[in-house]
Structure formats: C-alpha cells, structure tokens
Amino acid sequence: MDVSKKSEFVVVANRLPVDRVTDGDGTASWRRSPGGLVTAIVPVMQRREGAWVGWHGAPDEDLEPFEAEGLSLIPVRLSARDVEHYYEGFSNATLWPLYHDVIAQPVYRRSLWEVYERVNRRFARAAADVAAEGAIVWVQDYQLQLVPQMLRELRPDLRIGFFLHIPFPPMELFQQLPWRRDILYGLLGADLVGFQSRDAASNFVRLCRRFLDLKTQGHEVAIADRVVRADHFPISVDANELITLADDPDVRERAKQIREDLGNPASLLLGVDRLDYTKGIQQRLQAFTELFEDERLKSGDAVFVQVATPSRERVREYRILRDDIEQQVGRANGLHSELGAPIINYMHTSYTRKELVSLYLAADVMVVTPLRDGMNLVAKEYVACRSDLKGALLLSEFAGAARELHRAFLVNPYDIGGTKNRMWEAMHASPAERARRMRSMRKRVIEHDVDLWAKQFLDALEDGH
Ligand code: ADQ
C-alpha cells in the first residue's frame, strides 16, 4: 500500500485505531486499541483499502503517515494545549456530560470552544488532503462535529457522512449550549447524519427547525440547495469474531479457571466498562451490596467482578469517580466478605479480547446499567458469546441496546430497589427462561452485526446521490 496515494474511502476520527507499545528493548510498534469506536470500525476498514485520519495519542509530536493493521494511517498533530482544551475540555467536559443528560455539570468556556473549532479545522484539512476526487469520507463522533461543514467548504466534490456514537440530547438540554447553532451547521455539512436511535435523529431534525429556521420533512433537512438526511443506524459488534473466540478451547478452559479462582460461587456477576460516570457502576454495586445487607445473599452465594478500564483520568470528574468507587468497593468488602473471599473483585485495568470473552463465558449475570449510553457494545458482546444460552443480561433501559435487546432483564438504574430485585431475579431465573431470553437476543445481534451497520450506513450515504 502506498501511503502517499489518495484514498477513495476515508475515516476521520479523534483517535487513530492503534496505540503505540514499546517492548523490552525499546522498540516501538502499533497495536489495535480497545474502545467502542475502534472495535466497531476496524474490521470494516480492513476490507476496503481505506485511509484513517486521527490523532496518534502523543501530544506535541509530528508523525508521517504510516501503515499498521492493513490500514493507511494519517496522524493529526495535537499540542498539549489542544489535548487539554479540545479533547479533555470541550469534548469531554462540555459535550460528553451535556449529551448524556447532564449527569455531570457541563463546563461552558469560550477558550475551550475556540480550540475545538481550530482542531476541527485541522482534521478537516487533513481529510481534504488525503481524499481522492469524489471520495467517501466518514466522520466519527462528538469530538469532530464541525468537520463535515469545514470539509465541504474545502472539498464540495466529496460525499460526506457523519455518525454520532453517543446520544443526541433533546431540545431542553441542547439549548444550553452557547454554540448550538455552530454545531448544527457543522453537522449539516454532511450528506447523511447518522445516530444510534430514532429519538436522537428526530431531536436533531427538530433542533434544525427550531434554531436554524430550516425547512424539514420527515428525516430530511433542507439547507441552501442541498438536502441532508438524518437517520438512525444502531451500531453492533463483530458477532462472528466473538463466536469463534468463545468456541476456542483455551478460552473455555480459562473461563472455568476464573470461576474456580473465585471459589466457584453459585452466581458470578460481571460488569465491564470504561470507568465513566455515565455507566452506572456505583448504582449497580450499591444494589449488589444491599442484597448482602438485606441478608438475601451471604458470602459464597455470589461474587461480583467489576472490570473498569482507566479512562480520561485528567478530567476532574473521572478522578473523583475513581476514588468514590474504590471507597465503595472497600467498604462493601470490609462489611460483607470472608477472609480471602471478597464479594466484589474490582479490576482497574484493560483486558485482551481473549480474556474479556473468558470473563463473559464465566459470568452468570452480565450487569450493564448505564444512566445513559448511546448503544453499549458490552451488552451485545456478551449476548454474541453465549451460544450455550446460559447467561442472563441485566440491562438498563437507558442504554441504546435496550431497544433491540428487550428480552434482557431490564432495569431503571436510578431505582436501586428495583435494580436489586431484578438482579436477584436474573440470578435465580430458571435455565429454560434464561435460554428463551438469550435465544431471542442472540438472533437479533447475529443478524444485525457490525457489518450490517456499516453497510446500511454506507449504502444510505452512497444512495443519496
Ligand atoms: P464506550 O462508551 O466506550 O463507547 P461501549 O459501547 O460499551 O462503550 O464500548 C466499550 C468497548 O470497549 C467494548 O467493545 C468493550 O469490550 C471494550 N472494553 C471495555 N472495557 C474493557 C476492558 N477492561 N478491557 C478491554 N476492553 C474493554 C461509545 C458509546 C457507546 C457506543 C460505542 C460504539 O458511549 O454507547 O456503543 O461508542 O458506538
């Protein structure tokens, strides 16, 4: 592959889909990174000879385009100040909390916005440079909402798609944003704006009508001489990859080993998340601990494994959350565990796919209780892996995934009492009931996998000509 060649298909995302790893003798190489976005798109990109524009993860470093994982990668430079203002600031301290129902208070600061705008322009230029005449460019997520319009100004010949991985808030919340019109115009630079849910797509159309005075009809918004389509494309997982991994004898053996290491409890409950306040980790641990307080469970009956990947550790809210969870786990274990057998095993780390699938296979109840989540891939990954039809999924009504996985044990995570009872129910459901629920959920995830998601989005983008 020639990295200086123009590409017919370009993905633009905040991060490149690889992380730099340095081995014992100091040699650096690139490895595919964890996280929702990457997990979803890399398999699709590998099948097309695409270019990926994104930040490589090290501030203040210039890097030439390079190849890794069969992709042509185009690094975008970010200074330490850009990272602080554009990424940690406007993206993760302003937009992230605002778009997730203001679970944390968003920060509105003009200096952050200015850098967000400047960095978006840099990404737009990089994409304009690498895209071939008439190429398809697919811009990803909330960090780059101005790129579609900026790119259209530079390259009107391109076909531009945008996909938002997180929720898009209703009018009453979005209205708070001092730069609400700029963001809407930014997105309208695309030919197709994709969301995880129908609600998000209609929020967007309604906002364009209300704040930009544009004419709308159904899914469509008219702007100048163009029509922009807004629609929903629920993202999914690579079900085949997960099924193959779950079938691997090593993985099965490891799953058994995990259960043994945990003392073969009657029920093993599992949570796997980025350590984020939207994920409802505290609420679920509280519900679990109360089952011990109420003496409905005793040590040996159930063990909770919570794996929390370190995330955004330089944003204040995330540091506070980490401390709070560690204190909560310490207190619960101090009160309810027996020597050598904690009721909660908390791991603040990232796992390999293989180890993750072993955990999914070991778990009797997968606990996914976000307070708000665009989709939540963990729920779908668990379902894809359980071809034995044995596990149960406890799922928040506020996860995008709940619309498709409605045969899960659904909960309102704000209702600790209700969550506790549903958790108990999931732990004690009969094998026949678990199998019925799991079979129906698996059908959905296997039929609607990540390939179909990408195909439906790209077909809609290409069809619009
Ligand atoms: P995230 O908020 O990151 O994604 P999620 O959809 O659950 O949330 O994706 C997390 C991914 O990271 C999963 O593939 C999971 O397996 C992996 N992961 C999590 N913890 C891990 C660990 N400890 N070790 C290794 N891997 C781990 C955002 C949105 C979601 C949306 C996705 C995709 O917030 O709502 O589903 O993008 O669009």
Short mmCIF file of C-alpha atoms and ligand atoms in Angstrom, two decimals:
data_model
loop_
_atom_site.label_atom_id
_atom_site.label_comp_id
_atom_site.label_asym_id
_atom_site.label_seq_id
_atom_site.Cartn_x
_atom_site.Cartn_y
_atom_site.Cartn_z
CA MET A 1 0.00 0.00 0.00
CA ASP A 2 1.29 3.45 -0.90
CA VAL A 3 0.56 5.83 1.97
CA SER A 4 1.00 8.94 -0.19
CA LYS A 5 -1.81 7.76 -2.51
CA LYS A 6 -5.21 9.47 -2.39
CA SER A 7 -7.96 7.31 -0.94
CA GLU A 8 -11.47 6.60 -2.18
CA PHE A 9 -12.64 5.92 1.36
CA VAL A 10 -11.55 7.96 4.37
CA VAL A 11 -12.49 7.66 8.02
CA VAL A 12 -11.90 10.69 10.25
CA ALA A 13 -11.94 10.10 13.99
CA ASN A 14 -10.41 11.71 17.05
CA ARG A 15 -8.00 8.81 17.57
CA LEU A 16 -6.21 6.54 15.15
CA PRO A 17 -7.31 2.95 15.72
CA VAL A 18 -3.88 1.95 17.11
CA ASP A 19 -1.85 2.51 20.28
CA ARG A 20 1.93 2.65 20.44
CA VAL A 21 3.51 -0.12 22.51
CA THR A 22 7.16 -0.28 23.45
CA ASP A 23 8.72 -3.68 24.12
CA GLY A 24 11.61 -4.61 26.47
CA ASP A 25 14.44 -3.45 24.15
CA GLY A 26 12.73 -0.10 23.48
CA THR A 27 11.33 -0.91 20.02
CA ALA A 28 8.02 0.79 19.39
CA SER A 29 5.19 -0.76 17.41
CA TRP A 30 1.47 -0.16 16.96
CA ARG A 31 -1.33 -2.30 18.33
CA ARG A 32 -5.07 -2.06 17.74
CA SER A 33 -6.64 -0.09 20.59
CA PRO A 34 -9.63 -1.05 22.76
CA GLY A 35 -12.85 1.02 22.82
CA GLY A 36 -16.26 1.09 21.18
CA LEU A 37 -15.45 3.03 18.05
CA VAL A 38 -12.34 1.10 17.09
CA THR A 39 -13.87 -2.26 17.89
CA ALA A 40 -16.70 -1.42 15.52
CA ILE A 41 -14.90 0.05 12.53
CA VAL A 42 -11.53 -1.68 12.11
CA PRO A 43 -12.99 -4.87 10.60
CA VAL A 44 -14.93 -2.79 8.07
CA MET A 45 -11.88 -0.70 7.13
CA GLN A 46 -9.66 -3.72 6.67
CA ARG A 47 -11.94 -4.94 3.93
CA ARG A 48 -11.73 -1.68 1.95
CA GLU A 49 -8.38 -0.05 1.27
CA GLY A 50 -9.16 2.93 3.37
CA ALA A 51 -7.24 5.75 5.00
CA TRP A 52 -7.86 6.74 8.60
CA VAL A 53 -7.22 10.30 9.78
CA GLY A 54 -6.78 10.74 13.53
CA TRP A 55 -4.57 11.69 16.47
CA HIS A 56 -1.87 9.16 17.37
CA GLY A 57 -2.08 9.73 21.10
CA ALA A 58 1.15 11.61 21.91
CA PRO A 59 0.91 15.40 22.35
CA ASP A 60 3.36 17.71 20.56
CA GLU A 61 4.62 15.00 18.20
CA ASP A 62 4.68 15.21 14.40
CA LEU A 63 4.33 11.86 12.66
CA GLU A 64 4.40 10.98 8.98
CA PRO A 65 1.60 8.82 7.53
CA PHE A 66 2.27 5.12 8.15
CA GLU A 67 0.72 1.69 7.79
CA ALA A 68 -0.48 -0.67 10.50
CA GLU A 69 -3.13 -3.39 10.78
CA GLY A 70 -3.58 -3.22 7.00
CA LEU A 71 -4.69 0.42 7.14
CA SER A 72 -3.17 3.59 5.85
CA LEU A 73 -2.96 5.92 8.85
CA ILE A 74 -2.74 9.71 8.66
CA PRO A 75 -1.71 11.24 12.01
CA VAL A 76 -3.02 14.66 13.05
CA ARG A 77 -0.81 16.68 15.39
CA LEU A 78 -2.24 17.88 18.69
CA SER A 79 -0.32 20.09 21.11
CA ALA A 80 -0.60 19.54 24.85
CA ARG A 81 -2.86 22.59 24.97
CA ASP A 82 -5.06 21.19 22.19
CA VAL A 83 -5.46 17.97 24.15
CA GLU A 84 -6.40 19.91 27.25
CA HIS A 85 -8.88 22.28 25.59
CA TYR A 86 -10.27 20.37 22.61
CA TYR A 87 -10.26 16.80 23.95
CA GLU A 88 -10.40 16.90 27.74
CA GLY A 89 -12.13 20.27 27.74
CA PHE A 90 -14.77 20.87 25.09
CA SER A 91 -15.27 17.22 24.09
CA ASN A 92 -15.22 15.56 27.48
CA ALA A 93 -16.11 18.28 29.97
CA THR A 94 -18.68 20.15 27.80
CA LEU A 95 -20.24 17.89 25.16
CA TRP A 96 -20.00 14.49 26.87
CA PRO A 97 -21.97 15.48 30.02
CA LEU A 98 -24.43 17.64 28.04
CA TYR A 99 -25.20 14.83 25.59
CA HIS A 100 -25.56 12.32 28.46
CA ASP A 101 -28.45 14.08 30.19
CA VAL A 102 -26.26 16.37 32.31
CA ILE A 103 -25.36 13.56 34.75
CA ALA A 104 -22.34 15.79 35.47
CA GLN A 105 -22.43 19.58 35.06
CA PRO A 106 -21.11 20.64 31.62
CA VAL A 107 -18.37 23.29 31.52
CA TYR A 108 -19.12 26.18 29.12
CA ARG A 109 -15.93 28.11 28.45
CA ARG A 110 -15.16 30.18 25.35
CA SER A 111 -11.46 29.32 25.34
CA LEU A 112 -12.33 25.61 25.05
CA TRP A 113 -14.68 26.26 22.15
CA GLU A 114 -12.04 28.23 20.25
CA VAL A 115 -9.60 25.34 20.41
CA TYR A 116 -12.34 22.84 19.47
CA GLU A 117 -13.00 24.88 16.35
CA ARG A 118 -9.33 25.18 15.47
CA VAL A 119 -8.63 21.48 15.92
CA ASN A 120 -11.72 20.51 13.91
CA ARG A 121 -10.36 22.64 11.07
CA ARG A 122 -7.05 20.77 11.23
CA PHE A 123 -8.82 17.41 10.92
CA ALA A 124 -10.89 18.73 8.01
CA ARG A 125 -7.74 19.85 6.17
CA ALA A 126 -6.02 16.50 6.72
CA ALA A 127 -9.07 14.68 5.33
CA ALA A 128 -9.28 17.08 2.36
CA ASP A 129 -5.62 16.35 1.55
CA VAL A 130 -5.93 12.57 1.53
CA ALA A 131 -9.35 12.12 -0.15
CA ALA A 132 -9.46 11.29 -3.87
CA GLU A 133 -11.84 13.17 -6.18
CA GLY A 134 -15.44 12.25 -5.26
CA ALA A 135 -14.30 10.04 -2.35
CA ILE A 136 -16.50 8.93 0.53
CA VAL A 137 -15.49 10.47 3.85
CA TRP A 138 -16.95 9.15 7.06
CA VAL A 139 -16.52 11.44 10.07
CA GLN A 140 -16.93 9.94 13.54
CA ASP A 141 -18.35 11.22 16.76
CA TYR A 142 -18.82 14.21 19.03
CA GLN A 143 -15.23 15.45 19.00
CA LEU A 144 -15.50 16.32 15.29
CA GLN A 145 -18.96 17.77 14.78
CA LEU A 146 -17.68 20.79 12.83
CA VAL A 147 -15.64 18.74 10.37
CA PRO A 148 -18.46 17.98 7.90
CA GLN A 149 -19.11 21.65 7.14
CA MET A 150 -15.42 22.62 7.12
CA LEU A 151 -14.64 19.74 4.79
CA ARG A 152 -17.49 20.61 2.45
CA GLU A 153 -16.13 24.15 2.11
CA LEU A 154 -12.72 22.76 1.16
CA ARG A 155 -13.94 19.88 -0.98
CA PRO A 156 -17.50 20.19 -2.33
CA ASP A 157 -16.87 17.12 -4.53
CA LEU A 158 -16.81 14.70 -1.58
CA ARG A 159 -19.63 12.55 -0.28
CA ILE A 160 -19.62 13.16 3.48
CA GLY A 161 -21.19 11.02 6.19
CA PHE A 162 -21.19 11.65 9.93
CA PHE A 163 -22.00 9.19 12.71
CA LEU A 164 -22.60 10.13 16.34
CA HIS A 165 -21.79 7.30 18.74
CA ILE A 166 -23.30 8.92 21.80
CA PRO A 167 -26.85 10.13 22.44
CA PHE A 168 -28.08 13.39 20.92
CA PRO A 169 -29.95 15.36 23.56
CA PRO A 170 -33.46 16.78 23.41
CA MET A 171 -34.10 20.48 22.86
CA GLU A 172 -34.34 21.40 26.56
CA LEU A 173 -30.75 20.27 27.13
CA PHE A 174 -29.10 21.11 23.81
CA GLN A 175 -30.50 24.61 24.14
CA GLN A 176 -27.99 25.30 26.94
CA LEU A 177 -25.04 25.11 24.59
CA PRO A 178 -23.80 28.62 23.73
CA TRP A 179 -22.53 27.29 20.36
CA ARG A 180 -25.66 25.32 19.49
CA ARG A 181 -26.09 26.90 16.05
CA ASP A 182 -22.45 26.30 15.08
CA ILE A 183 -22.71 22.63 16.00
CA LEU A 184 -25.92 22.17 14.00
CA TYR A 185 -24.41 23.90 10.95
CA GLY A 186 -21.26 21.81 11.38
CA LEU A 187 -23.24 18.57 11.20
CA LEU A 188 -25.33 19.81 8.28
CA GLY A 189 -22.17 19.85 6.16
CA ALA A 190 -22.70 16.08 5.84
CA ASP A 191 -24.99 14.42 3.29
CA LEU A 192 -26.05 11.87 5.88
CA VAL A 193 -26.02 12.33 9.67
CA GLY A 194 -26.34 9.01 11.49
CA PHE A 195 -27.41 8.45 15.09
CA GLN A 196 -27.78 5.40 17.33
CA SER A 197 -31.50 5.89 17.90
CA ARG A 198 -34.61 7.22 16.26
CA ASP A 199 -35.06 9.69 19.15
CA ALA A 200 -31.62 11.17 18.58
CA ALA A 201 -32.28 11.63 14.85
CA SER A 202 -35.59 13.36 15.49
CA ASN A 203 -34.04 15.58 18.19
CA PHE A 204 -31.55 16.74 15.57
CA VAL A 205 -34.17 17.48 12.91
CA ARG A 206 -36.35 19.32 15.43
CA LEU A 207 -33.36 21.44 16.56
CA CYS A 208 -32.53 22.42 12.97
CA ARG A 209 -36.09 23.61 12.52
CA ARG A 210 -36.22 25.46 15.82
CA PHE A 211 -32.79 27.10 16.00
CA LEU A 212 -31.83 27.46 12.32
CA ASP A 213 -35.29 28.05 10.89
CA LEU A 214 -34.70 25.42 8.23
CA LYS A 215 -37.41 23.50 6.42
CA THR A 216 -37.63 19.86 7.43
CA GLN A 217 -39.65 16.94 6.23
CA GLY A 218 -39.55 13.60 7.99
CA HIS A 219 -35.86 12.64 8.17
CA GLU A 220 -34.72 15.44 5.91
CA VAL A 221 -33.43 18.97 6.44
CA ALA A 222 -33.18 21.42 3.52
CA ILE A 223 -30.17 23.74 3.61
CA ALA A 224 -29.25 26.03 0.69
CA ASP A 225 -29.52 23.83 -2.42
CA ARG A 226 -28.96 20.55 -0.57
CA VAL A 227 -30.99 18.07 1.42
CA VAL A 228 -29.36 16.45 4.46
CA ARG A 229 -30.74 13.17 5.68
CA ALA A 230 -30.75 12.30 9.41
CA ASP A 231 -31.43 8.71 10.35
CA HIS A 232 -30.70 6.03 12.92
CA PHE A 233 -28.21 3.18 12.48
CA PRO A 234 -27.81 1.22 15.72
CA ILE A 235 -24.20 0.08 15.93
CA SER A 236 -23.33 -3.54 16.71
CA VAL A 237 -20.48 -6.00 17.25
CA ASP A 238 -18.48 -8.42 15.12
CA ALA A 239 -20.60 -11.40 16.16
CA ASN A 240 -18.61 -13.98 14.14
CA GLU A 241 -15.32 -12.97 15.70
CA LEU A 242 -16.83 -13.26 19.17
CA ILE A 243 -18.48 -16.62 18.47
CA THR A 244 -15.17 -18.01 17.21
CA LEU A 245 -13.32 -16.72 20.26
CA ALA A 246 -15.98 -18.12 22.59
CA ASP A 247 -15.52 -21.51 20.94
CA ASP A 248 -11.76 -21.58 21.49
CA PRO A 249 -10.87 -24.38 23.95
CA ASP A 250 -8.29 -22.14 25.69
CA VAL A 251 -10.93 -19.51 26.29
CA ARG A 252 -13.38 -22.06 27.67
CA GLU A 253 -10.74 -23.51 29.92
CA ARG A 254 -9.82 -20.04 31.16
CA ALA A 255 -13.50 -19.33 31.92
CA LYS A 256 -13.61 -22.43 34.14
CA GLN A 257 -10.37 -21.39 35.80
CA ILE A 258 -11.78 -17.92 36.57
CA ARG A 259 -14.77 -19.45 38.32
CA GLU A 260 -12.54 -21.73 40.32
CA ASP A 261 -10.23 -18.88 41.30
CA LEU A 262 -13.28 -17.05 42.61
CA GLY A 263 -14.28 -20.03 44.76
CA ASN A 264 -16.99 -21.39 42.43
CA PRO A 265 -19.75 -19.09 43.68
CA ALA A 266 -23.37 -20.01 42.93
CA SER A 267 -23.63 -16.78 40.92
CA LEU A 268 -20.91 -14.83 39.20
CA LEU A 269 -21.96 -11.30 38.22
CA LEU A 270 -19.85 -9.23 35.84
CA GLY A 271 -19.52 -5.57 34.88
CA VAL A 272 -17.15 -4.38 32.12
CA ASP A 273 -16.95 -0.66 31.39
CA ARG A 274 -14.76 2.30 30.78
CA LEU A 275 -14.56 3.98 34.16
CA ASP A 276 -17.16 6.65 33.37
CA TYR A 277 -19.92 8.32 35.40
CA THR A 278 -22.44 7.52 32.66
CA LYS A 279 -22.03 3.78 33.16
CA GLY A 280 -23.87 3.49 36.49
CA ILE A 281 -21.11 1.47 38.19
CA GLN A 282 -21.85 2.88 41.65
CA GLN A 283 -25.58 2.19 41.36
CA ARG A 284 -25.07 -1.45 40.40
CA LEU A 285 -22.51 -2.09 43.15
CA GLN A 286 -24.87 -0.46 45.63
CA ALA A 287 -27.73 -2.74 44.53
CA PHE A 288 -25.48 -5.81 44.81
CA THR A 289 -24.18 -4.82 48.24
CA GLU A 290 -27.70 -4.22 49.55
CA LEU A 291 -28.57 -7.84 48.77
CA PHE A 292 -25.96 -8.75 51.40
CA GLU A 293 -27.16 -6.07 53.81
CA ASP A 294 -30.69 -7.43 53.46
CA GLU A 295 -29.29 -10.92 54.11
CA ARG A 296 -30.74 -12.21 50.87
CA LEU A 297 -27.16 -13.15 49.94
CA LYS A 298 -24.26 -14.33 52.05
CA SER A 299 -20.58 -14.75 51.28
CA GLY A 300 -20.15 -17.67 48.86
CA ASP A 301 -23.55 -17.17 47.21
CA ALA A 302 -22.41 -14.54 44.75
CA VAL A 303 -19.32 -12.69 43.59
CA PHE A 304 -19.25 -9.50 41.53
CA VAL A 305 -16.35 -8.91 39.15
CA GLN A 306 -16.15 -5.30 38.01
CA VAL A 307 -13.59 -4.52 35.33
CA ALA A 308 -13.19 -0.79 34.78
CA THR A 309 -10.83 0.41 32.07
CA PRO A 310 -8.98 3.57 33.07
CA SER A 311 -10.45 6.48 31.14
CA ARG A 312 -9.99 10.28 30.82
CA GLU A 313 -8.02 10.40 34.02
CA ARG A 314 -7.07 14.03 33.59
CA VAL A 315 -10.69 15.17 33.70
CA ARG A 316 -11.64 16.05 37.28
CA GLU A 317 -14.99 14.20 37.38
CA TYR A 318 -13.26 10.97 36.39
CA ARG A 319 -10.70 11.16 39.18
CA ILE A 320 -13.42 11.77 41.73
CA LEU A 321 -15.45 8.85 40.37
CA ARG A 322 -12.47 6.52 40.63
CA ASP A 323 -11.89 7.42 44.28
CA ASP A 324 -15.59 7.05 45.08
CA ILE A 325 -15.80 3.59 43.52
CA GLU A 326 -12.64 2.39 45.24
CA GLN A 327 -14.03 3.54 48.57
CA GLN A 328 -17.37 1.90 47.87
CA VAL A 329 -15.73 -1.43 46.97
CA GLY A 330 -13.50 -1.27 50.06
CA ARG A 331 -16.47 -0.62 52.33
CA ALA A 332 -18.63 -3.38 50.82
CA ASN A 333 -15.84 -5.93 51.06
CA GLY A 334 -14.96 -4.83 54.59
CA LEU A 335 -18.52 -5.37 55.76
CA HIS A 336 -19.63 -8.47 53.87
CA SER A 337 -16.66 -10.58 52.78
CA GLU A 338 -15.00 -13.51 54.44
CA LEU A 339 -11.23 -13.87 54.66
CA GLY A 340 -9.80 -14.47 51.18
CA ALA A 341 -13.21 -14.23 49.51
CA PRO A 342 -14.19 -10.64 48.65
CA ILE A 343 -17.76 -10.20 47.41
CA ILE A 344 -16.56 -7.61 44.87
CA ASN A 345 -13.44 -8.08 42.75
CA TYR A 346 -12.57 -4.74 41.27
CA MET A 347 -10.02 -4.50 38.44
CA HIS A 348 -8.92 -1.09 37.26
CA THR A 349 -7.39 -2.28 34.02
CA SER A 350 -7.88 -3.12 30.37
CA TYR A 351 -8.07 -6.76 29.20
CA THR A 352 -7.27 -8.55 25.95
CA ARG A 353 -10.24 -9.67 23.83
CA LYS A 354 -9.49 -13.28 24.76
CA GLU A 355 -9.55 -12.61 28.48
CA LEU A 356 -12.68 -10.50 28.09
CA VAL A 357 -14.50 -13.32 26.31
CA SER A 358 -13.36 -15.77 29.02
CA LEU A 359 -14.95 -13.45 31.57
CA TYR A 360 -18.16 -13.25 29.53
CA LEU A 361 -18.31 -17.06 29.44
CA ALA A 362 -17.64 -17.33 33.16
CA ALA A 363 -20.39 -14.86 34.13
CA ASP A 364 -23.90 -16.00 35.06
CA VAL A 365 -25.25 -12.46 35.05
CA MET A 366 -23.84 -9.66 32.91
CA VAL A 367 -24.66 -6.34 34.56
CA VAL A 368 -24.90 -3.37 32.16
CA THR A 369 -26.57 -0.45 33.92
CA PRO A 370 -25.62 2.88 32.31
CA LEU A 371 -27.53 6.01 33.30
CA ARG A 372 -27.35 6.96 29.63
CA ASP A 373 -25.47 5.24 26.79
CA GLY A 374 -25.58 5.70 23.02
CA MET A 375 -25.63 1.92 22.47
CA ASN A 376 -23.34 -0.14 24.77
CA LEU A 377 -21.37 -2.78 22.94
CA VAL A 378 -20.57 -4.81 26.07
CA ALA A 379 -24.22 -5.95 26.26
CA LYS A 380 -24.13 -7.12 22.64
CA GLU A 381 -20.71 -8.76 23.04
CA TYR A 382 -21.96 -10.82 25.97
CA VAL A 383 -25.02 -11.97 24.06
CA ALA A 384 -22.96 -12.89 20.98
CA CYS A 385 -20.61 -15.04 23.11
CA ARG A 386 -23.29 -17.04 24.94
CA SER A 387 -24.09 -19.74 22.39
CA ASP A 388 -24.64 -22.05 25.40
CA LEU A 389 -27.75 -19.91 26.14
CA LYS A 390 -26.82 -19.97 29.82
CA GLY A 391 -26.17 -16.40 30.86
CA ALA A 392 -28.57 -13.65 31.85
CA LEU A 393 -28.28 -10.00 30.86
CA LEU A 394 -29.33 -7.24 33.28
CA LEU A 395 -29.66 -4.16 31.12
CA SER A 396 -30.50 -0.50 31.70
CA GLU A 397 -33.49 1.00 29.92
CA PHE A 398 -31.23 3.99 29.22
CA ALA A 399 -28.77 2.06 27.03
CA GLY A 400 -29.42 2.30 23.29
CA ALA A 401 -29.05 -1.50 23.25
CA ALA A 402 -32.27 -1.90 25.26
CA ARG A 403 -34.35 -1.13 22.18
CA GLU A 404 -33.04 -4.23 20.43
CA LEU A 405 -32.33 -6.41 23.47
CA HIS A 406 -35.74 -6.01 25.04
CA ARG A 407 -35.69 -9.64 26.24
CA ALA A 408 -32.97 -8.74 28.73
CA PHE A 409 -33.82 -8.23 32.41
CA LEU A 410 -34.44 -4.51 32.02
CA VAL A 411 -33.87 -2.06 34.87
CA ASN A 412 -34.05 1.61 35.69
CA PRO A 413 -30.59 2.06 37.25
CA TYR A 414 -31.72 5.12 39.22
CA ASP A 415 -34.10 2.82 41.09
CA ILE A 416 -31.73 0.93 43.39
CA GLY A 417 -34.52 -1.12 44.98
CA GLY A 418 -35.87 -2.17 41.60
CA THR A 419 -32.38 -2.95 40.30
CA LYS A 420 -31.67 -5.10 43.35
CA ASN A 421 -34.83 -7.15 42.82
CA ARG A 422 -34.21 -7.57 39.10
CA MET A 423 -30.62 -8.63 39.83
CA TRP A 424 -31.92 -11.27 42.20
CA GLU A 425 -34.45 -12.40 39.60
CA ALA A 426 -31.74 -12.69 36.92
CA MET A 427 -29.58 -14.72 39.30
CA HIS A 428 -32.41 -17.13 40.06
CA ALA A 429 -34.15 -17.40 36.68
CA SER A 430 -34.66 -20.99 35.52
CA PRO A 431 -32.35 -22.35 32.82
CA ALA A 432 -35.34 -22.51 30.45
CA GLU A 433 -36.18 -18.85 30.96
CA ARG A 434 -32.58 -17.75 30.50
CA ALA A 435 -32.35 -19.78 27.32
CA ARG A 436 -35.57 -18.31 25.91
CA ARG A 437 -34.41 -14.77 26.53
CA MET A 438 -30.87 -15.39 25.29
CA ARG A 439 -32.00 -17.14 22.10
CA SER A 440 -34.12 -14.19 21.05
CA MET A 441 -31.39 -11.63 21.85
CA ARG A 442 -28.73 -13.64 20.01
CA LYS A 443 -30.86 -13.81 16.91
CA ARG A 444 -31.00 -10.03 16.85
CA VAL A 445 -27.26 -9.49 17.45
CA ILE A 446 -26.17 -12.12 14.92
CA GLU A 447 -28.49 -10.79 12.22
CA HIS A 448 -27.68 -7.15 12.95
CA ASP A 449 -23.92 -7.26 13.34
CA VAL A 450 -21.35 -4.53 12.77
CA ASP A 451 -21.01 -5.38 9.07
CA LEU A 452 -24.68 -4.73 8.52
CA TRP A 453 -24.42 -1.47 10.47
CA ALA A 454 -21.59 -0.18 8.30
CA LYS A 455 -23.22 -1.47 5.13
CA GLN A 456 -26.54 0.20 5.90
CA PHE A 457 -24.85 3.49 6.71
CA LEU A 458 -22.61 3.46 3.63
CA ASP A 459 -25.43 2.30 1.32
CA ALA A 460 -27.58 5.17 2.56
CA LEU A 461 -24.68 7.58 2.07
CA GLU A 462 -23.91 6.35 -1.44
CA ASP A 463 -27.58 6.05 -2.47
CA GLY A 464 -28.26 9.68 -1.69
CA HIS A 465 -26.59 10.83 -4.93
P1 ADQ B 1 -18.00 3.36 25.03
O1 ADQ B 1 -18.59 4.38 25.93
O2 ADQ B 1 -16.54 3.17 25.12
O3 ADQ B 1 -18.41 3.61 23.50
P2 ADQ B 1 -19.10 0.56 24.80
O4 ADQ B 1 -20.09 0.59 23.72
O5 ADQ B 1 -19.52 -0.33 25.92
O6 ADQ B 1 -18.78 1.98 25.44
O7 ADQ B 1 -17.75 0.04 24.22
C1 ADQ B 1 -16.68 -0.31 25.04
C2 ADQ B 1 -15.76 -1.27 24.28
O8 ADQ B 1 -14.53 -1.35 24.98
C3 ADQ B 1 -16.33 -2.66 24.18
O9 ADQ B 1 -16.01 -3.21 22.94
C4 ADQ B 1 -15.61 -3.41 25.31
O10 ADQ B 1 -15.40 -4.77 25.04
C5 ADQ B 1 -14.29 -2.67 25.37
N1 ADQ B 1 -13.85 -2.68 26.78
C6 ADQ B 1 -14.48 -2.13 27.83
N2 ADQ B 1 -13.80 -2.38 28.98
C7 ADQ B 1 -12.72 -3.09 28.62
C8 ADQ B 1 -11.62 -3.64 29.35
N3 ADQ B 1 -11.49 -3.52 30.68
N4 ADQ B 1 -10.68 -4.28 28.65
C9 ADQ B 1 -10.78 -4.41 27.31
N5 ADQ B 1 -11.79 -3.93 26.58
C10 ADQ B 1 -12.74 -3.27 27.22
C11 ADQ B 1 -19.10 4.65 22.79
C12 ADQ B 1 -20.52 4.96 23.26
C13 ADQ B 1 -21.36 3.70 23.28
C14 ADQ B 1 -21.35 3.04 21.90
C15 ADQ B 1 -19.93 2.92 21.37
C16 ADQ B 1 -19.91 2.46 19.92
O11 ADQ B 1 -20.51 5.56 24.54
O12 ADQ B 1 -22.70 3.96 23.67
O13 ADQ B 1 -21.93 1.75 21.98
O14 ADQ B 1 -19.22 4.15 21.44
O15 ADQ B 1 -20.69 3.29 19.14
#
